[in-house]
JSON list of C-alpha atoms and ligand atoms in Angstrom, two decimals:
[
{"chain": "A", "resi": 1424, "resn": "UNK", "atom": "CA", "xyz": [84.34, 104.28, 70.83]},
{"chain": "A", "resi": 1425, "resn": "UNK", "atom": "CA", "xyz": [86.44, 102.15, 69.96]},
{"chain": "A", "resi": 1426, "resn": "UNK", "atom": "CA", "xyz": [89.52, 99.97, 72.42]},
{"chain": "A", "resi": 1427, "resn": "UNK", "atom": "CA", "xyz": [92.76, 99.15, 70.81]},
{"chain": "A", "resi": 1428, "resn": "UNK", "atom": "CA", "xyz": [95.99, 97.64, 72.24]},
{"chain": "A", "resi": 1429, "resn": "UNK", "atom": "CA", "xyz": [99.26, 99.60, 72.84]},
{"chain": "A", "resi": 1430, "resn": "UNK", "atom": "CA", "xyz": [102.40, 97.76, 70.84]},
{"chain": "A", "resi": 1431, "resn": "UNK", "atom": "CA", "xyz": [105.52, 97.01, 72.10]},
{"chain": "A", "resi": 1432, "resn": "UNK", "atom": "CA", "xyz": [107.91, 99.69, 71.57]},
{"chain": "A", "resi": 1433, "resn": "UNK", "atom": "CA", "xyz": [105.13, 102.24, 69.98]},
{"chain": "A", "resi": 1434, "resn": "UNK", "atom": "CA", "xyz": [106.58, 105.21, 71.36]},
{"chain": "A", "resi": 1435, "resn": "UNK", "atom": "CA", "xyz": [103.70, 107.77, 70.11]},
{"chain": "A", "resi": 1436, "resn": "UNK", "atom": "CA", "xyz": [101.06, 105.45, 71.96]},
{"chain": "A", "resi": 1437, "resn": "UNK", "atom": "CA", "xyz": [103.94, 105.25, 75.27]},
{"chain": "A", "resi": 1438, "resn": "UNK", "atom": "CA", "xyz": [103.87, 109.60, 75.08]},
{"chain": "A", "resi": 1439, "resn": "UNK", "atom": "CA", "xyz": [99.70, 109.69, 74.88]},
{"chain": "A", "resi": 1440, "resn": "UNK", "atom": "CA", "xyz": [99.47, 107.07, 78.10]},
{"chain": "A", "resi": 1441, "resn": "UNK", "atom": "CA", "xyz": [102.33, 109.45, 79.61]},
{"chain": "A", "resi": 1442, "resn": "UNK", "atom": "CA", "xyz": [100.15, 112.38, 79.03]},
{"chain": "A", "resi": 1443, "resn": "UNK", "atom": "CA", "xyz": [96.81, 110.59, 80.03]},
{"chain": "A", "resi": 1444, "resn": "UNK", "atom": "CA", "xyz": [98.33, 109.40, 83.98]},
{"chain": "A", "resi": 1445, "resn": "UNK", "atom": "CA", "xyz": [98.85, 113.14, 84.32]},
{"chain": "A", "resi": 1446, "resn": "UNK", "atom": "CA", "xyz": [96.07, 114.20, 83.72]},
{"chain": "A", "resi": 1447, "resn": "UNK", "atom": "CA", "xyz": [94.02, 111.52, 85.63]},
{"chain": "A", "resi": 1448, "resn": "UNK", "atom": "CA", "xyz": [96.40, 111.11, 88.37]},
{"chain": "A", "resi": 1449, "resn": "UNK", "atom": "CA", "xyz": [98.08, 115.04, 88.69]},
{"chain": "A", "resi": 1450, "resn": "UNK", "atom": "CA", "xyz": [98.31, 114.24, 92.90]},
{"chain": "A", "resi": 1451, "resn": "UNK", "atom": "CA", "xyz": [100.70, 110.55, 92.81]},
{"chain": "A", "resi": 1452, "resn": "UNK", "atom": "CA", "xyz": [100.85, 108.87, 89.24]},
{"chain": "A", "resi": 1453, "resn": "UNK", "atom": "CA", "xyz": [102.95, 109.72, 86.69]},
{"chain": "A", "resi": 1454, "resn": "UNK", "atom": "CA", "xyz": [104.16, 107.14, 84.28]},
{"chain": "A", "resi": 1455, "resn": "UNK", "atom": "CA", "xyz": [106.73, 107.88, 82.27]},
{"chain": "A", "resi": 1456, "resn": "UNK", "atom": "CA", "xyz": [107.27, 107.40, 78.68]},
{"chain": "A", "resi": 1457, "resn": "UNK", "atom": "CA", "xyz": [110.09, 104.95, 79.25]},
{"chain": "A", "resi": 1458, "resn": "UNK", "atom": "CA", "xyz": [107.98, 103.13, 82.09]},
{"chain": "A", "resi": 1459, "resn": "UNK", "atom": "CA", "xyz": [105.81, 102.79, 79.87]},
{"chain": "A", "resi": 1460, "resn": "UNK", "atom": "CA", "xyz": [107.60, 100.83, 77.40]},
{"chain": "A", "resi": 1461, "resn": "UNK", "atom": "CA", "xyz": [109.55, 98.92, 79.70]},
{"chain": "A", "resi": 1462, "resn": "UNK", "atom": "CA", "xyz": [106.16, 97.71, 80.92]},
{"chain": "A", "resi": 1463, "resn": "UNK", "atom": "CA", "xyz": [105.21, 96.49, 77.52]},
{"chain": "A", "resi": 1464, "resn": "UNK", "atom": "CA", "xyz": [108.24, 94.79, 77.13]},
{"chain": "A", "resi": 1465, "resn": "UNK", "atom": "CA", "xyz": [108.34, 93.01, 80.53]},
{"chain": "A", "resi": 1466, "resn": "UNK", "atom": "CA", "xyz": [104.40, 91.13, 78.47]},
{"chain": "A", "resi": 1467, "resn": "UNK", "atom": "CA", "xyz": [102.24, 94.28, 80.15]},
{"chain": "A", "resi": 1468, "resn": "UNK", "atom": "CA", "xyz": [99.99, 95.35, 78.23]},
{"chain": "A", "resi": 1469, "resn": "UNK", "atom": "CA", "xyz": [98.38, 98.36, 77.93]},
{"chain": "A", "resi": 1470, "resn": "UNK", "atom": "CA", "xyz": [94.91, 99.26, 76.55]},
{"chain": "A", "resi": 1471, "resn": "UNK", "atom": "CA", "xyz": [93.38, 102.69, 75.16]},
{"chain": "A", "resi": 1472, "resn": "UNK", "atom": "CA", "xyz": [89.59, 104.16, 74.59]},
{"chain": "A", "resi": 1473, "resn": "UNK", "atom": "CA", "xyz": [89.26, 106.19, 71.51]},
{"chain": "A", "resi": 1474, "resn": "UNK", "atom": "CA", "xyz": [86.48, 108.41, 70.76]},
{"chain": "A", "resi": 1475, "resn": "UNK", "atom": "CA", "xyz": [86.63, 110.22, 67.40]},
{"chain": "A", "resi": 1476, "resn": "UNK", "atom": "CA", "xyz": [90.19, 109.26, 67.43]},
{"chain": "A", "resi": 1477, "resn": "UNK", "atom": "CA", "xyz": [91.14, 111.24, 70.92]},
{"chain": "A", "resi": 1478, "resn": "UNK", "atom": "CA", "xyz": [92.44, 109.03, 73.47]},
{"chain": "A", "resi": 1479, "resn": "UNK", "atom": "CA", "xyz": [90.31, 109.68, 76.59]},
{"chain": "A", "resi": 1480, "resn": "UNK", "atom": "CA", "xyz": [91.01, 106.47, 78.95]},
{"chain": "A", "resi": 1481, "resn": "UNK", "atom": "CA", "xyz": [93.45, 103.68, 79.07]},
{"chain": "A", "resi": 1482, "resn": "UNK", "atom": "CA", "xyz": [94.18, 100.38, 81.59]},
{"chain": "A", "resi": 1483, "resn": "UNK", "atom": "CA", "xyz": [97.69, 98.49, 82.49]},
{"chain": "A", "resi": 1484, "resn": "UNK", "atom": "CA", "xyz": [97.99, 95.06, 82.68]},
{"chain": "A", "resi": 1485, "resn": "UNK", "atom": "CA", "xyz": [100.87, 93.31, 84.50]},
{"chain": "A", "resi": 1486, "resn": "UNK", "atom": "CA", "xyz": [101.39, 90.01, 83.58]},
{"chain": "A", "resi": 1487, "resn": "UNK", "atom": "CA", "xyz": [102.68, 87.91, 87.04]},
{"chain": "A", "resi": 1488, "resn": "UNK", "atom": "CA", "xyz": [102.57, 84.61, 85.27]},
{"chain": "A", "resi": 1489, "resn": "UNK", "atom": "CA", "xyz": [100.21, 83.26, 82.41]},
{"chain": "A", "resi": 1490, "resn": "UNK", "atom": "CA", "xyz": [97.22, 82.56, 84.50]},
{"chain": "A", "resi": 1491, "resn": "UNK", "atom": "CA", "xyz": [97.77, 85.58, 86.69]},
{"chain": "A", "resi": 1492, "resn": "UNK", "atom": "CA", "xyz": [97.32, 89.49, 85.78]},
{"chain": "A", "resi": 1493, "resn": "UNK", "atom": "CA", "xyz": [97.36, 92.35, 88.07]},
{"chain": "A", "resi": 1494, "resn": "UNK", "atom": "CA", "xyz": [95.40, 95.63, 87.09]},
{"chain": "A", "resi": 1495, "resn": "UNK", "atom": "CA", "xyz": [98.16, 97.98, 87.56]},
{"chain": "A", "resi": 1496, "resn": "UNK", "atom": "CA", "xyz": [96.04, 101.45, 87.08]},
{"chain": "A", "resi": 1497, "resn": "UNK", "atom": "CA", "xyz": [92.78, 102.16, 84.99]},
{"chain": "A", "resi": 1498, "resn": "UNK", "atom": "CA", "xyz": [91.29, 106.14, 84.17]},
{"chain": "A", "resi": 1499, "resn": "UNK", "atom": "CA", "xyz": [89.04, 107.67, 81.79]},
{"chain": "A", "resi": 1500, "resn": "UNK", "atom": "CA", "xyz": [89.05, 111.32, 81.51]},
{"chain": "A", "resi": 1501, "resn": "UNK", "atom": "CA", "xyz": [86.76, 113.54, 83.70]},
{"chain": "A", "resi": 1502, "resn": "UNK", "atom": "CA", "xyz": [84.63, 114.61, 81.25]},
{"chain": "A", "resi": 1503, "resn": "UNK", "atom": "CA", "xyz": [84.16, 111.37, 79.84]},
{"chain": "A", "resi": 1504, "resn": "UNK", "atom": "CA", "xyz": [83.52, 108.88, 82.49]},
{"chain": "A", "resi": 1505, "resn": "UNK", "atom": "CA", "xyz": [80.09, 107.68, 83.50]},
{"chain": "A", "resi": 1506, "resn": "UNK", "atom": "CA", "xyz": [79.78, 106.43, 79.95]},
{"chain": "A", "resi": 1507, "resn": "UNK", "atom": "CA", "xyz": [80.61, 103.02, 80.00]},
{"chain": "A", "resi": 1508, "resn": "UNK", "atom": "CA", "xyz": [84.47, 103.51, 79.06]},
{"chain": "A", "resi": 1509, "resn": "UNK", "atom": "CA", "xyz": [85.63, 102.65, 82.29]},
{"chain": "A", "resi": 1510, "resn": "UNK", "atom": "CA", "xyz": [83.55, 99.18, 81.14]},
{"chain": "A", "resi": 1511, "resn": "UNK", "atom": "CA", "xyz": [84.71, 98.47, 77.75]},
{"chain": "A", "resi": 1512, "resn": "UNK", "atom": "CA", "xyz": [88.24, 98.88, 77.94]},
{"chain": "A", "resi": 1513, "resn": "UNK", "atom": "CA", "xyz": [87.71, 96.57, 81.15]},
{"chain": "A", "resi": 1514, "resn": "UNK", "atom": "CA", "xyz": [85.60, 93.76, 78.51]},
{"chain": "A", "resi": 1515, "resn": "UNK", "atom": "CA", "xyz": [88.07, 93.77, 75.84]},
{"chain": "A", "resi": 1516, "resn": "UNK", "atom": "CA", "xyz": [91.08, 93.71, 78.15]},
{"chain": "A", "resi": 1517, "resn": "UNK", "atom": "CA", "xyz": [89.45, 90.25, 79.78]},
{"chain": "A", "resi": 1518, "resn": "UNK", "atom": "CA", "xyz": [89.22, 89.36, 76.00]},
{"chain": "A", "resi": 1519, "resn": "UNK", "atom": "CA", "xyz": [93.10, 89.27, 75.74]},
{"chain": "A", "resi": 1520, "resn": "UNK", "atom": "CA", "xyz": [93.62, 88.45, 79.22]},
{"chain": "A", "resi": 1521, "resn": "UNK", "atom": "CA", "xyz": [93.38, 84.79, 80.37]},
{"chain": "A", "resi": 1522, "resn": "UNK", "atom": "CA", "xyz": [93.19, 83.76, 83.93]},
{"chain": "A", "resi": 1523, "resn": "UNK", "atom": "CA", "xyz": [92.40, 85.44, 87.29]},
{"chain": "A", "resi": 1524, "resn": "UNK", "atom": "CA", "xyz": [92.94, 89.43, 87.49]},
{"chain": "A", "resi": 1525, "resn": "UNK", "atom": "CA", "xyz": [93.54, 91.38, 91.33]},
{"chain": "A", "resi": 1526, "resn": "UNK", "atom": "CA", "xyz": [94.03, 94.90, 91.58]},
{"chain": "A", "resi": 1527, "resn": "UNK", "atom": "CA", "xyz": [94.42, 97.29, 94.89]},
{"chain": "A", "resi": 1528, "resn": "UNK", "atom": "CA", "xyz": [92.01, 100.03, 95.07]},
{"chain": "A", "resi": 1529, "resn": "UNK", "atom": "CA", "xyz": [91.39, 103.05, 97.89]},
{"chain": "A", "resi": 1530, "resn": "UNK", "atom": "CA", "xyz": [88.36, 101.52, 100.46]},
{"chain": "A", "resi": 1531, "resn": "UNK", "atom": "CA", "xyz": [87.03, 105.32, 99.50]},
{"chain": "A", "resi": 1532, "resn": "UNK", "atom": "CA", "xyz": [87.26, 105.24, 95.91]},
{"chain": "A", "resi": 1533, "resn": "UNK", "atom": "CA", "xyz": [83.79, 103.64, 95.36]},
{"chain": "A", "resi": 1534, "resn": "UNK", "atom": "CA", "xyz": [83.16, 104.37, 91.78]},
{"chain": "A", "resi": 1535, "resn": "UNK", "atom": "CA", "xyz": [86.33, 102.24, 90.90]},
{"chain": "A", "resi": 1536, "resn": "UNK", "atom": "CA", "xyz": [85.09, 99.86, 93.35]},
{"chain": "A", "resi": 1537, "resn": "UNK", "atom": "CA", "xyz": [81.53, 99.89, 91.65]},
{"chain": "A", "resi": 1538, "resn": "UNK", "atom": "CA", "xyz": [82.44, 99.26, 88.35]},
{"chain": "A", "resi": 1539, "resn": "UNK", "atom": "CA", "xyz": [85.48, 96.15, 89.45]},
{"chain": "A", "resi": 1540, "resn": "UNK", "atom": "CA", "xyz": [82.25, 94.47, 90.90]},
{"chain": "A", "resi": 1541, "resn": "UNK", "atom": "CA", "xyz": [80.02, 95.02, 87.88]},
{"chain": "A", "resi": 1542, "resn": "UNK", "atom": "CA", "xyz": [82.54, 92.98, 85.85]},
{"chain": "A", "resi": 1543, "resn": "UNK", "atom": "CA", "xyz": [83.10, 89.83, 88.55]},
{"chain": "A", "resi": 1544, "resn": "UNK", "atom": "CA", "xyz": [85.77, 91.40, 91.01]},
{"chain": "A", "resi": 1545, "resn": "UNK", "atom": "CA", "xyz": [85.40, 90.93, 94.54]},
{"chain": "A", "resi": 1546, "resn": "UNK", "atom": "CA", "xyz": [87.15, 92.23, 97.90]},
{"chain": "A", "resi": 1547, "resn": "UNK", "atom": "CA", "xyz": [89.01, 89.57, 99.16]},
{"chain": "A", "resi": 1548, "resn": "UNK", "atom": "CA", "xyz": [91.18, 91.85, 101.94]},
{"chain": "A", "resi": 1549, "resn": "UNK", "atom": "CA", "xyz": [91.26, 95.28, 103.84]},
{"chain": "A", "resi": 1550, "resn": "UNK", "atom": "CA", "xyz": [94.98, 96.44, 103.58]},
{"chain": "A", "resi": 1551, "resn": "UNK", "atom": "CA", "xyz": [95.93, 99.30, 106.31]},
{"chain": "A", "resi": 1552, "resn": "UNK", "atom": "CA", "xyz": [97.55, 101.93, 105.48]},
{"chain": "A", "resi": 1553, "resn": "UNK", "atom": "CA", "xyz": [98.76, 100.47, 102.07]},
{"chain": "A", "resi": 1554, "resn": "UNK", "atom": "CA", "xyz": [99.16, 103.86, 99.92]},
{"chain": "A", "resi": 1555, "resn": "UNK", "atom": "CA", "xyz": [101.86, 105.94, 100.70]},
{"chain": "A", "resi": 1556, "resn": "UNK", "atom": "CA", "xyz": [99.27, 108.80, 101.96]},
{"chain": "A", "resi": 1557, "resn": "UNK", "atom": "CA", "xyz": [98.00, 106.18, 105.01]},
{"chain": "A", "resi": 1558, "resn": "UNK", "atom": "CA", "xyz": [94.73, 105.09, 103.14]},
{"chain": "A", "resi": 1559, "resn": "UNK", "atom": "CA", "xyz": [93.66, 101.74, 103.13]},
{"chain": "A", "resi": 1560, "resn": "UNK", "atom": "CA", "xyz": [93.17, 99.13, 99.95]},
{"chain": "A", "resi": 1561, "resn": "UNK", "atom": "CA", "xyz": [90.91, 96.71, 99.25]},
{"chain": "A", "resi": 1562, "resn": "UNK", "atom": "CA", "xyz": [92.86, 93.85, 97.72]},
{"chain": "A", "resi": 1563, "resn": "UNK", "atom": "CA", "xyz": [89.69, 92.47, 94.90]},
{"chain": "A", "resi": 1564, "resn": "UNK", "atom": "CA", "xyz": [89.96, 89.47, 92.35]},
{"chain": "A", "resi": 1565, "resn": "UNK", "atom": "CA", "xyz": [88.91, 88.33, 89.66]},
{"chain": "A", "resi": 1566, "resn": "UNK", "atom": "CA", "xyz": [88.91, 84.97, 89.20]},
{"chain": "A", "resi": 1567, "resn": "UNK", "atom": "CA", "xyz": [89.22, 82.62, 86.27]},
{"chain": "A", "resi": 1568, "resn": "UNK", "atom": "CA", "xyz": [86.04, 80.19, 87.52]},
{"chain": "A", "resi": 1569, "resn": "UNK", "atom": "CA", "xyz": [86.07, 78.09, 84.43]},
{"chain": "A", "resi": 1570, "resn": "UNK", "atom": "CA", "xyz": [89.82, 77.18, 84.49]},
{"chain": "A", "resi": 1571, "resn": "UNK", "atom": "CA", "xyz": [89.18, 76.69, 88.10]},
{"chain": "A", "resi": 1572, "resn": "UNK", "atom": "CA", "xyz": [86.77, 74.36, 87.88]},
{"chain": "A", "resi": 1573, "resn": "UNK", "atom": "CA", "xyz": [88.43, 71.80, 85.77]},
{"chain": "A", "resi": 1574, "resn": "UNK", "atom": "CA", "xyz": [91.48, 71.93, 87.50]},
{"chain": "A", "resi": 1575, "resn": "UNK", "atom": "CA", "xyz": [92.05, 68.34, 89.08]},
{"chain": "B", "resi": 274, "resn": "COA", "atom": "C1", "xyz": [86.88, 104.41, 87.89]},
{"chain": "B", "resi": 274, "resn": "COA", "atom": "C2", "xyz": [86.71, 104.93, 86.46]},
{"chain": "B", "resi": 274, "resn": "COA", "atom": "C3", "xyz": [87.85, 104.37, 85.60]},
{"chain": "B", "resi": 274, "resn": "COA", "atom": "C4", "xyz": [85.36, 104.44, 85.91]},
{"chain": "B", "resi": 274, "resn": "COA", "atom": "O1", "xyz": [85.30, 104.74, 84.52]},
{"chain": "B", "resi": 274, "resn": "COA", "atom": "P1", "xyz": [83.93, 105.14, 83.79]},
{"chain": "B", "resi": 274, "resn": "COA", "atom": "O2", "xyz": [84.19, 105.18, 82.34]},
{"chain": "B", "resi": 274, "resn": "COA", "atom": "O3", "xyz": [83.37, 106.34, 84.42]},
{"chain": "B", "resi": 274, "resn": "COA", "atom": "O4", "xyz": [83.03, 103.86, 84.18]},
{"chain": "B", "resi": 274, "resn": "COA", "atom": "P2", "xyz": [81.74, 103.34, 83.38]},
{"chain": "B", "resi": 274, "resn": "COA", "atom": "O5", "xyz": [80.97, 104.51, 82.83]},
{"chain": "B", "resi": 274, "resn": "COA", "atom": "O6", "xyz": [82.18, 102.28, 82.44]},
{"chain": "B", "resi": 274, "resn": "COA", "atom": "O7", "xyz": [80.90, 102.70, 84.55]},
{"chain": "B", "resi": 274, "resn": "COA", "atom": "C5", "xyz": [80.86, 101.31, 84.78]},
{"chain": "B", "resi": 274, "resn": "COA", "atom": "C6", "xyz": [80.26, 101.04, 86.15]},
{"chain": "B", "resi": 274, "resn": "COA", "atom": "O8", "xyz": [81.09, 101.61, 87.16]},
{"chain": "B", "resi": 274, "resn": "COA", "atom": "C7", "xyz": [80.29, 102.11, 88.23]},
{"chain": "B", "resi": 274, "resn": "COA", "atom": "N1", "xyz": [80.47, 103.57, 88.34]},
{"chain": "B", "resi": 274, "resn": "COA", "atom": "C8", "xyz": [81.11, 104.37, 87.45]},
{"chain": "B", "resi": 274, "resn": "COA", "atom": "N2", "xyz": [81.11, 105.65, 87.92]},
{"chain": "B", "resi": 274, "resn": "COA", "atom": "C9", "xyz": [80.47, 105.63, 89.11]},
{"chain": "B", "resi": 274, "resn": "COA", "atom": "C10", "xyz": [80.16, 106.63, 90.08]},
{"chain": "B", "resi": 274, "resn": "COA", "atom": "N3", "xyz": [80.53, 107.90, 89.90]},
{"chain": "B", "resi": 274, "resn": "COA", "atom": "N4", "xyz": [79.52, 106.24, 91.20]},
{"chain": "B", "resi": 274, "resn": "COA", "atom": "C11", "xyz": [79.17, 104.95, 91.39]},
{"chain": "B", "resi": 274, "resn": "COA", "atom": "N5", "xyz": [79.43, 103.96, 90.50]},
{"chain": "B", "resi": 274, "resn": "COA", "atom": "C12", "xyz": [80.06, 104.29, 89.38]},
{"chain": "B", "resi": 274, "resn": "COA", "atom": "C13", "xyz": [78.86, 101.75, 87.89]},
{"chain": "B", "resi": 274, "resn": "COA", "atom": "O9", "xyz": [78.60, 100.48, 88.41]},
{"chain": "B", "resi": 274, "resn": "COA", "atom": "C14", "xyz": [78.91, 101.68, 86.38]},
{"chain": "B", "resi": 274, "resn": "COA", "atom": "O10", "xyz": [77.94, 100.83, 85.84]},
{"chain": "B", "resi": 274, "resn": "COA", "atom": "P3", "xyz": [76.45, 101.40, 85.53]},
{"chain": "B", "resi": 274, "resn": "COA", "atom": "O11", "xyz": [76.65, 102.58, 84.63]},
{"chain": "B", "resi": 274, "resn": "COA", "atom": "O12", "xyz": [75.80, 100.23, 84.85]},
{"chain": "B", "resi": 274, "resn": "COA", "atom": "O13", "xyz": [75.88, 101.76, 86.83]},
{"chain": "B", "resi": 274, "resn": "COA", "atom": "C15", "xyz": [86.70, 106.49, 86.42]},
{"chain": "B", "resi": 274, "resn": "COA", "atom": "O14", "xyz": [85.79, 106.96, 87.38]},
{"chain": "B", "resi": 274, "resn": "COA", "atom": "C16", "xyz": [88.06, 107.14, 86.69]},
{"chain": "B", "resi": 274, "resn": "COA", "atom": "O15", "xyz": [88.88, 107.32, 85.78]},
{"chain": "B", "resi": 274, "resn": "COA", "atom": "N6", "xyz": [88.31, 107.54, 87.95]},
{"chain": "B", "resi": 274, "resn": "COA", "atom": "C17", "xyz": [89.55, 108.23, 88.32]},
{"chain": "B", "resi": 274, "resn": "COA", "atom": "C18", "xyz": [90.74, 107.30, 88.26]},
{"chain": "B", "resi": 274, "resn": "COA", "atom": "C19", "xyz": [90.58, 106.14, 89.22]},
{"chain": "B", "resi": 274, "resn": "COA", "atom": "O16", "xyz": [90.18, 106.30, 90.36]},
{"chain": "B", "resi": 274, "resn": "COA", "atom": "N7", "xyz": [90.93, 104.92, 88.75]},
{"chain": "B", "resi": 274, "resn": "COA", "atom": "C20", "xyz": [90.81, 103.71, 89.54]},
{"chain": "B", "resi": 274, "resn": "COA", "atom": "C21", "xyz": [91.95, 103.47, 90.42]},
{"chain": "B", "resi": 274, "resn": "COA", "atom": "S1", "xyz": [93.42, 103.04, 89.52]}
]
């Protein structure tokens, strides 16, 4: 399997993540090829898992500022998750990514929550009724303890 980056203004790469949110996410994601793009060219960036070429999972990165990332949305494919995709594309992300990472995730979505704590994220709040559905969030971090701890 292999992860690579999506470039700014690679429209084929935009149309594949537009094609993977719908399949992940039929119920309340869709992203757009143009959201896409515009999200790359705001300094998002957006990673995909290949296996034997076929995209099967990707992440989104927002960039807030240059220490601080938010993990917009992350999905492998049904048939492929439970294989450490999920993992990887969260490893070589953090390889690109400086700094501390928080994401939002569904208190019931525990195999999301799972694998954010296997690679250093924590819950730092409950947030009621934060999707539009009612559910609640977990708001979970990732920080940057190294940078932290030679701050002054
Ligand atoms: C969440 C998701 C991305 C995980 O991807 P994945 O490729 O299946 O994850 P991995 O195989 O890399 O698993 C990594 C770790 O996550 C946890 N995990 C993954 N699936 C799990 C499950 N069904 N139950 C419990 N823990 C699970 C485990 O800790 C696992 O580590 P382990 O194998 O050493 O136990 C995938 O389930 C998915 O696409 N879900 C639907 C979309 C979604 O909910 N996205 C998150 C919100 S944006």
């Amino acid at each position: 399997m292999e992860v690579e980056i999506v470039e700014k203004n690679d429209l084929e790469g935009a149309m594949i993540v537009e094609g993977m949110t719908e399949k992940i996410f039929p119920e309340f994601v869709r992203w757009h090829r143009n959201s896409v793009l515009n999200y790359l060219r705001l300094g998002g960036k957006v990673f995909v898992a290949r296996v034997s070429g076929e995209v099967v999972g990707f992440a989104f990165f927002r960039k807030i500022h240059e220490k601080l990332w938010e993990l917009t949305l992350i999905g492998v494919l049904e048939e492929y998750r439970g294989m450490g995709i999920g993992g990887r594309l969260l490893e070589e992300a953090m390889k690109v990514i400086g700094g501390e990472i928080y994401l939002h995730v569904q208190t019931s979505n525990l195999p999301a929550i799972r694998l954010y704590e296997k690679f250093g994220f924590v819950k730092d709040k409950l947030i009621r009724g934060f999707y539009s559905d009612g559910s609640d969030a977990y708001l979970m971090v990732r920080r940057d303890f190294i940078s932290n701890s030679f701050e002054p």
